Tab-separated table of C-alpha atoms in Angstrom:
chain	number	residue	atom	x	y	z
A	17	MET	CA	240.625	-180.549	-15.162
A	18	THR	CA	237.109	-179.854	-13.707
A	19	VAL	CA	236.728	-176.893	-11.492
A	20	PRO	CA	233.741	-177.765	-9.132
A	21	LEU	CA	230.783	-175.047	-9.643
A	22	ASP	CA	230.630	-174.353	-6.122
A	23	GLU	CA	234.723	-172.820	-6.452
A	24	ALA	CA	234.331	-171.738	-9.828
A	25	VAL	CA	231.153	-169.075	-8.857
A	26	PRO	CA	231.739	-167.126	-5.742
A	27	PRO	CA	228.718	-167.323	-3.511
A	28	MET	CA	226.471	-163.997	-3.560
A	29	ASP	CA	225.364	-162.132	-1.130
A	30	PRO	CA	221.852	-162.420	0.212
A	31	THR	CA	221.480	-158.788	1.244
A	32	PRO	CA	220.582	-156.330	-1.516
A	33	PRO	CA	222.159	-153.289	-1.541
A	34	PRO	CA	220.355	-150.088	-0.269
A	35	PRO	CA	218.263	-148.249	-2.499
A	36	ARG	CA	220.271	-145.107	-3.875
A	37	ARG	CA	218.506	-141.526	-3.385
A	38	ALA	CA	218.230	-138.637	-5.122
A	39	ARG	CA	220.833	-135.904	-4.279
A	40	SER	CA	218.666	-133.506	-2.838
A	41	ALA	CA	215.688	-136.224	-1.338
A	42	GLY	CA	217.515	-136.236	1.778
A	43	ASP	CA	218.533	-132.567	2.573
A	44	PRO	CA	216.014	-130.617	0.756
A	45	VAL	CA	217.471	-127.586	2.457
A	46	LYS	CA	221.114	-127.963	1.101
A	47	ALA	CA	219.961	-127.455	-2.373
A	48	LEU	CA	218.369	-124.391	-1.763
A	49	LEU	CA	221.362	-123.473	0.369
A	50	HIS	CA	223.383	-123.566	-3.057
A	51	ARG	CA	220.944	-121.414	-5.015
A	52	HIS	CA	221.098	-118.791	-2.800
A	53	ARG	CA	224.622	-119.064	-1.394
A	54	GLU	CA	225.243	-115.174	-1.652
A	55	LEU	CA	222.219	-113.990	-0.106
A	56	CYS	CA	222.931	-116.620	2.974
A	57	GLU	CA	226.416	-115.416	3.505
A	58	HIS	CA	226.089	-111.691	3.483
A	59	ALA	CA	222.689	-111.759	5.667
A	60	VAL	CA	222.993	-110.172	9.133
A	61	ASP	CA	220.064	-112.022	10.685
A	62	PRO	CA	217.771	-114.532	9.534
A	63	LEU	CA	214.997	-111.904	8.403
A	64	GLU	CA	216.992	-110.307	6.162
A	65	ILE	CA	217.412	-114.175	4.551
A	66	ALA	CA	213.779	-114.473	4.800
A	67	ALA	CA	213.315	-111.264	3.300
A	68	GLY	CA	215.627	-112.296	0.188
A	69	LEU	CA	213.476	-115.412	-0.392
A	70	GLU	CA	210.323	-113.511	-0.518
A	71	ALA	CA	211.484	-111.579	-2.761
A	72	HIS	CA	212.453	-114.651	-4.783
A	73	GLY	CA	209.007	-115.608	-4.813
A	74	ILE	CA	209.335	-118.425	-1.934
A	75	THR	CA	205.934	-118.686	0.108
A	76	ASP	CA	205.002	-120.636	3.299
A	77	ARG	CA	203.910	-122.903	1.056
A	78	THR	CA	206.997	-123.476	-0.574
A	79	ALA	CA	208.584	-123.677	3.089
A	80	ALA	CA	206.409	-126.535	3.862
A	81	ARG	CA	208.033	-128.385	1.013
A	82	PHE	CA	211.438	-127.971	2.288
A	83	ARG	CA	209.975	-129.378	6.025
A	84	HIS	CA	209.234	-125.780	7.523
A	85	ARG	CA	206.134	-124.129	8.805
A	86	ASP	CA	207.319	-120.368	7.104
A	87	VAL	CA	209.740	-118.545	5.246
A	88	PHE	CA	211.205	-117.259	8.563
A	89	SER	CA	211.741	-120.694	9.903
A	90	LEU	CA	213.556	-121.565	6.846
A	91	ALA	CA	215.506	-118.937	6.884
A	92	GLU	CA	216.547	-119.698	10.291
A	93	GLU	CA	217.778	-122.915	9.381
A	94	LEU	CA	219.611	-121.437	6.117
A	95	TYR	CA	221.800	-118.502	8.516
A	96	ALA	CA	222.542	-121.363	10.665
A	97	ARG	CA	223.970	-123.920	8.545
A	98	THR	CA	225.781	-120.924	6.547
A	99	PRO	CA	229.599	-120.901	7.043
A	100	ARG	CA	230.995	-117.176	7.855
A	101	ASP	CA	234.478	-116.106	8.426
A	102	GLY	CA	233.525	-113.409	11.382
A	103	THR	CA	230.900	-111.590	12.710
A	104	PRO	CA	228.774	-109.481	9.897
A	105	PRO	CA	228.035	-105.770	10.693
A	106	ALA	CA	225.154	-104.763	12.401
A	107	PRO	CA	222.581	-102.856	10.578
A	108	PRO	CA	222.124	-98.916	11.341
A	109	ALA	CA	220.118	-98.457	14.085
A	110	GLY	CA	219.029	-94.724	13.542
A	111	ILE	CA	218.273	-92.616	10.942
A	112	PRO	CA	221.588	-92.027	8.802
A	113	VAL	CA	223.411	-88.644	9.157
A	114	HIS	CA	226.705	-89.230	7.258
A	115	ALA	CA	228.209	-86.999	4.428
A	116	LYS	CA	226.158	-88.646	1.539
A	117	ALA	CA	223.043	-88.444	3.851
A	118	VAL	CA	223.769	-84.686	3.738
A	119	ARG	CA	224.921	-84.307	0.061
A	120	GLY	CA	221.460	-86.031	-0.610
A	121	PHE	CA	219.269	-83.469	1.221
A	122	GLY	CA	220.865	-80.807	-0.570
A	123	TYR	CA	220.309	-82.122	-4.022
A	124	ALA	CA	216.533	-82.153	-2.602
A	125	LEU	CA	216.672	-78.526	-1.846
A	126	LEU	CA	217.318	-77.648	-5.246
A	127	PRO	CA	214.272	-78.216	-6.684
A	128	GLY	CA	212.457	-75.484	-4.826
A	129	ALA	CA	215.549	-73.552	-5.382
A	130	LEU	CA	215.559	-73.446	-9.057
A	131	ALA	CA	211.558	-73.202	-8.880
A	132	LEU	CA	211.296	-70.085	-6.467
A	133	GLY	CA	214.181	-68.399	-8.545
A	134	ALA	CA	213.065	-68.659	-11.896
A	135	ALA	CA	209.748	-67.356	-10.600
A	136	ALA	CA	211.021	-64.557	-9.006
A	137	ALA	CA	212.936	-63.808	-12.212
A	138	GLY	CA	210.086	-63.378	-14.226
A	139	VAL	CA	210.771	-65.916	-16.816
A	140	PRO	CA	208.164	-67.355	-18.630
A	141	TRP	CA	209.205	-70.986	-18.585
A	142	ALA	CA	209.218	-71.424	-14.523
A	143	GLY	CA	206.264	-73.640	-14.640
A	144	ALA	CA	208.174	-75.807	-16.939
A	145	LEU	CA	211.195	-75.971	-15.162
A	146	ALA	CA	209.305	-76.681	-11.866
A	147	VAL	CA	207.847	-79.614	-13.430
A	148	LEU	CA	211.425	-81.390	-14.779
A	149	VAL	CA	213.087	-80.739	-11.759
A	150	THR	CA	210.319	-82.388	-9.844
A	151	VAL	CA	209.982	-85.192	-12.399
A	152	ALA	CA	214.398	-85.748	-11.598
A	153	ALA	CA	213.921	-85.665	-7.986
A	154	LEU	CA	211.621	-89.012	-8.464
A	155	GLY	CA	215.255	-90.905	-8.137
A	156	ARG	CA	218.229	-91.920	-9.701
A	157	PRO	CA	217.430	-93.630	-12.560
A	158	GLY	CA	220.174	-96.280	-12.133
A	159	ARG	CA	219.032	-97.100	-9.097
A	160	ALA	CA	214.962	-97.193	-9.529
A	161	ALA	CA	212.908	-100.104	-9.308
A	162	GLY	CA	215.853	-102.609	-8.733
A	163	GLY	CA	218.317	-101.326	-11.269
A	164	ARG	CA	216.150	-100.333	-13.838
A	165	PHE	CA	215.264	-97.444	-15.452
A	166	PRO	CA	211.336	-97.198	-15.626
A	167	VAL	CA	210.969	-94.190	-18.800
A	168	GLY	CA	206.942	-94.393	-18.771
A	169	VAL	CA	206.826	-93.580	-14.990
A	170	TYR	CA	208.870	-90.535	-15.755
A	171	LEU	CA	207.461	-89.739	-18.950
A	172	LEU	CA	203.995	-90.317	-17.144
A	173	ALA	CA	205.015	-88.093	-14.149
A	174	ALA	CA	205.933	-85.168	-16.458
A	175	ALA	CA	202.876	-85.189	-18.543
A	176	ALA	CA	200.718	-85.567	-15.549
A	177	LEU	CA	202.805	-82.508	-13.828
A	178	GLY	CA	202.866	-80.515	-16.854
A	179	TRP	CA	198.900	-80.985	-17.456
A	180	ALA	CA	198.082	-79.876	-13.867
A	181	VAL	CA	200.617	-76.659	-13.941
A	182	HIS	CA	198.978	-75.798	-17.157
A	183	ARG	CA	195.707	-75.951	-15.987
A	184	HIS	CA	196.017	-74.278	-12.392
A	185	GLY	CA	199.298	-72.223	-13.095
A	186	THR	CA	203.026	-71.652	-11.946
A	187	LEU	CA	202.769	-71.573	-8.327
A	188	LEU	CA	201.513	-75.253	-8.519
A	189	GLY	CA	204.620	-76.226	-10.050
A	190	ILE	CA	206.680	-74.351	-7.529
A	191	ALA	CA	204.725	-75.933	-4.778
A	192	LEU	CA	205.433	-79.290	-5.785
A	193	ALA	CA	209.137	-78.130	-6.491
A	194	VAL	CA	209.206	-77.153	-2.813
A	195	ALA	CA	207.831	-80.260	-1.471
A	196	VAL	CA	210.566	-82.263	-2.930
A	197	ALA	CA	212.949	-81.554	0.130
A	198	PRO	CA	210.338	-82.881	2.757
A	199	GLY	CA	209.539	-85.516	0.634
A	200	HIS	CA	213.368	-86.615	0.632
A	201	LEU	CA	213.649	-86.543	4.287
A	202	ALA	CA	210.545	-88.488	5.079
A	203	GLY	CA	211.192	-91.084	2.924
A	204	SER	CA	214.885	-91.304	4.073
A	205	VAL	CA	213.667	-91.433	7.778
A	206	PHE	CA	210.826	-93.736	6.675
A	207	ALA	CA	213.645	-95.993	5.155
A	208	ALA	CA	215.728	-96.099	8.189
A	209	ARG	CA	213.181	-96.965	10.309
A	210	ALA	CA	212.000	-99.813	8.440
A	211	ARG	CA	215.452	-101.201	8.456
A	212	ARG	CA	215.636	-100.942	12.068
A	213	ARG	CA	212.244	-102.606	12.247
A	214	LEU	CA	213.479	-105.414	9.872
A	215	ALA	CA	216.537	-105.970	11.998
A	216	GLY	CA	214.140	-106.442	15.416
A	217	SER	CA	211.000	-108.467	14.096
A	218	ARG	CA	211.024	-112.318	14.715
A	219	ALA	CA	208.770	-112.913	11.348
A	220	LEU	CA	207.405	-111.689	7.966
A	221	GLU	CA	204.359	-110.948	9.375
A	222	ASP	CA	205.333	-109.279	12.659
A	223	PHE	CA	207.487	-106.691	10.209
A	224	ALA	CA	204.299	-106.023	7.984
A	225	ASP	CA	202.181	-105.201	10.625
A	226	GLY	CA	204.556	-102.673	12.615
A	227	VAL	CA	205.506	-100.952	8.931
A	228	ARG	CA	202.142	-100.138	7.897
A	229	PRO	CA	201.542	-97.373	10.318
A	230	LEU	CA	204.808	-96.027	10.149
A	231	LEU	CA	204.158	-95.936	6.728
A	232	LEU	CA	200.983	-93.912	6.933
A	233	GLY	CA	202.449	-91.917	9.798
A	234	THR	CA	205.204	-90.754	7.518
A	235	LEU	CA	202.855	-90.225	5.077
A	236	ALA	CA	200.537	-87.932	7.292
A	237	LEU	CA	203.426	-86.152	8.020
A	238	TYR	CA	204.194	-85.347	4.384
A	239	ALA	CA	201.202	-84.544	3.683
A	240	ALA	CA	200.984	-81.826	6.223
A	241	ALA	CA	204.573	-80.677	4.838
A	242	ALA	CA	203.107	-80.791	1.492
A	243	ALA	CA	200.169	-78.600	2.682
A	244	GLY	CA	202.693	-76.057	4.294
A	245	ALA	CA	204.602	-75.740	0.676
A	246	ALA	CA	201.318	-75.045	-1.182
A	247	ALA	CA	200.679	-72.707	1.200
A	248	LEU	CA	203.895	-70.792	1.028
A	249	ALA	CA	203.908	-70.631	-2.856
A	250	GLY	CA	199.988	-69.398	-2.888
A	251	THR	CA	198.418	-72.362	-4.625
A	252	THR	CA	195.254	-74.471	-4.129
A	253	LEU	CA	195.483	-77.335	-1.479
A	254	ALA	CA	192.927	-79.302	-2.792
A	255	VAL	CA	195.021	-80.173	-6.210
A	256	ALA	CA	198.796	-79.796	-4.429
A	257	VAL	CA	198.415	-81.862	-1.613
A	258	PRO	CA	196.989	-84.800	-3.625
A	259	LEU	CA	199.574	-84.384	-6.293
A	260	ALA	CA	202.647	-84.112	-3.867
A	261	VAL	CA	201.293	-87.705	-1.650
A	262	LEU	CA	200.936	-89.414	-5.248
A	263	LEU	CA	204.800	-88.103	-6.049
A	264	PHE	CA	206.084	-89.128	-2.886
A	265	LEU	CA	204.232	-92.328	-2.925
A	266	THR	CA	205.685	-93.073	-6.653
A	267	ARG	CA	209.288	-91.758	-5.195
A	268	LEU	CA	209.276	-94.721	-2.332
A	269	LEU	CA	207.940	-97.353	-4.796
A	270	LEU	CA	210.723	-96.737	-7.200
A	271	GLY	CA	213.251	-96.412	-4.813
A	272	HIS	CA	212.597	-99.217	-2.841
A	273	GLY	CA	212.847	-101.516	-6.143
A	274	ALA	CA	208.855	-103.149	-6.554
A	275	PRO	CA	208.320	-103.360	-9.956
A	276	ARG	CA	204.552	-104.104	-9.211
A	277	GLY	CA	204.398	-100.547	-7.169
A	278	ALA	CA	205.794	-99.173	-10.550
A	279	LEU	CA	203.080	-99.963	-12.263
A	280	ALA	CA	200.609	-98.862	-9.817
A	281	ALA	CA	202.169	-95.586	-9.740
A	282	ALA	CA	201.986	-95.357	-13.338
A	283	THR	CA	198.441	-96.517	-13.731
A	284	ALA	CA	197.526	-93.818	-11.129
A	285	LEU	CA	199.717	-91.063	-13.137
A	286	VAL	CA	197.280	-91.872	-16.325
A	287	LEU	CA	194.203	-91.226	-13.719
A	288	ALA	CA	195.593	-87.787	-12.722
A	289	LEU	CA	195.586	-86.789	-16.067
A	290	LEU	CA	192.208	-86.993	-16.753
A	291	PRO	CA	190.577	-83.601	-17.059
A	292	VAL	CA	188.240	-83.773	-13.983
A	293	PRO	CA	188.630	-81.550	-10.619
A	294	ALA	CA	188.621	-85.037	-8.485
A	295	ALA	CA	191.234	-86.632	-10.486
A	296	PRO	CA	194.199	-85.772	-8.551
A	297	PHE	CA	192.643	-86.863	-5.158
A	298	ALA	CA	191.579	-90.306	-7.052
A	299	ALA	CA	194.834	-90.896	-8.223
A	300	ALA	CA	196.785	-90.515	-5.013
A	301	ALA	CA	194.012	-92.572	-3.338
A	302	GLY	CA	194.181	-95.297	-5.925
A	303	VAL	CA	198.351	-96.088	-5.263
A	304	LEU	CA	198.023	-95.898	-1.808
A	305	VAL	CA	196.895	-99.402	-1.357
A	306	PRO	CA	199.290	-100.771	-3.782
A	307	ALA	CA	201.998	-98.827	-1.933
A	308	VAL	CA	201.060	-99.926	1.222
A	309	LEU	CA	201.230	-103.855	0.213
A	310	ALA	CA	204.769	-103.111	-1.682
A	311	LEU	CA	206.548	-101.196	1.316
A	312	SER	CA	205.258	-103.638	3.881
A	313	ARG	CA	207.461	-106.522	2.716
A	314	ALA	CA	210.558	-107.140	4.221
A	315	SER	CA	211.841	-107.651	0.684
A	316	ALA	CA	211.699	-103.977	-0.127
A	317	HIS	CA	213.948	-102.918	2.921
A	318	ALA	CA	216.690	-105.487	2.753
A	319	GLN	CA	219.655	-103.544	1.996
A	320	ARG	CA	221.801	-106.394	0.146
A	321	HIS	CA	219.105	-107.397	-2.490
A	322	GLY	CA	218.505	-104.340	-5.007
A	323	VAL	CA	216.499	-101.955	-3.138
A	324	HIS	CA	218.687	-99.227	-1.765
């Protein structure tokens, strides 16, 4: 039996099937949201997501590939598209005064107390003790520089301070140890106000423009406190204040997890080892610009991304 050809072969649909698109071509933000899901789920506002994206190297040029004009606009979409079970807690608005902060300030008083006590007791190693406790107060090793222990920075700080104390006497070490407490307080105030500004900013550039004068103002106040510590100890201000400023900026760079800033601090500490009178001032001036650049980035102050 012969089957007609038109019955044996079903007619073909003249309409071709739609072309298959790549999974991420139609929604490029979806892949980015999946890649940074934890960041987006724990963010308290879009700017915190923008800070996290900035820390991962995403720039305004990168955001353009996701059809956004800048990183903040991209962060706003990521924040809006992230499902949340409830309202996230708001960031702290003021300077922390809880028990942990009070305990931290108490620890910051120890270097000065130990150095003054050793000097009053007339022990011959009072200068070495002042150097050790001052370097130890740069930060907790487990949290410095984003969770890495910057051994080189600590060793260079010990070498630079030890050399300066050897040249200028034990009173310089005492002055630097006493300046640890106002440095801790100034750093805490700066961090709290920077986080408050981060929560109120509308763009990364807006935050950077506001935090730079905040940092410089904090640094000026700390320099005045360091000068007071030097006067109290009876040492020369021209050496004590630049070294104190250098240690303060190093502390901020380590505490805010800035690897490049830590490298700049290490370079400045090497410069401070030079046996010339202007070495402490040149070292402090050399680390100032990298510190301003690193600490004016929003990613240095986002609470949930490895800096605090």
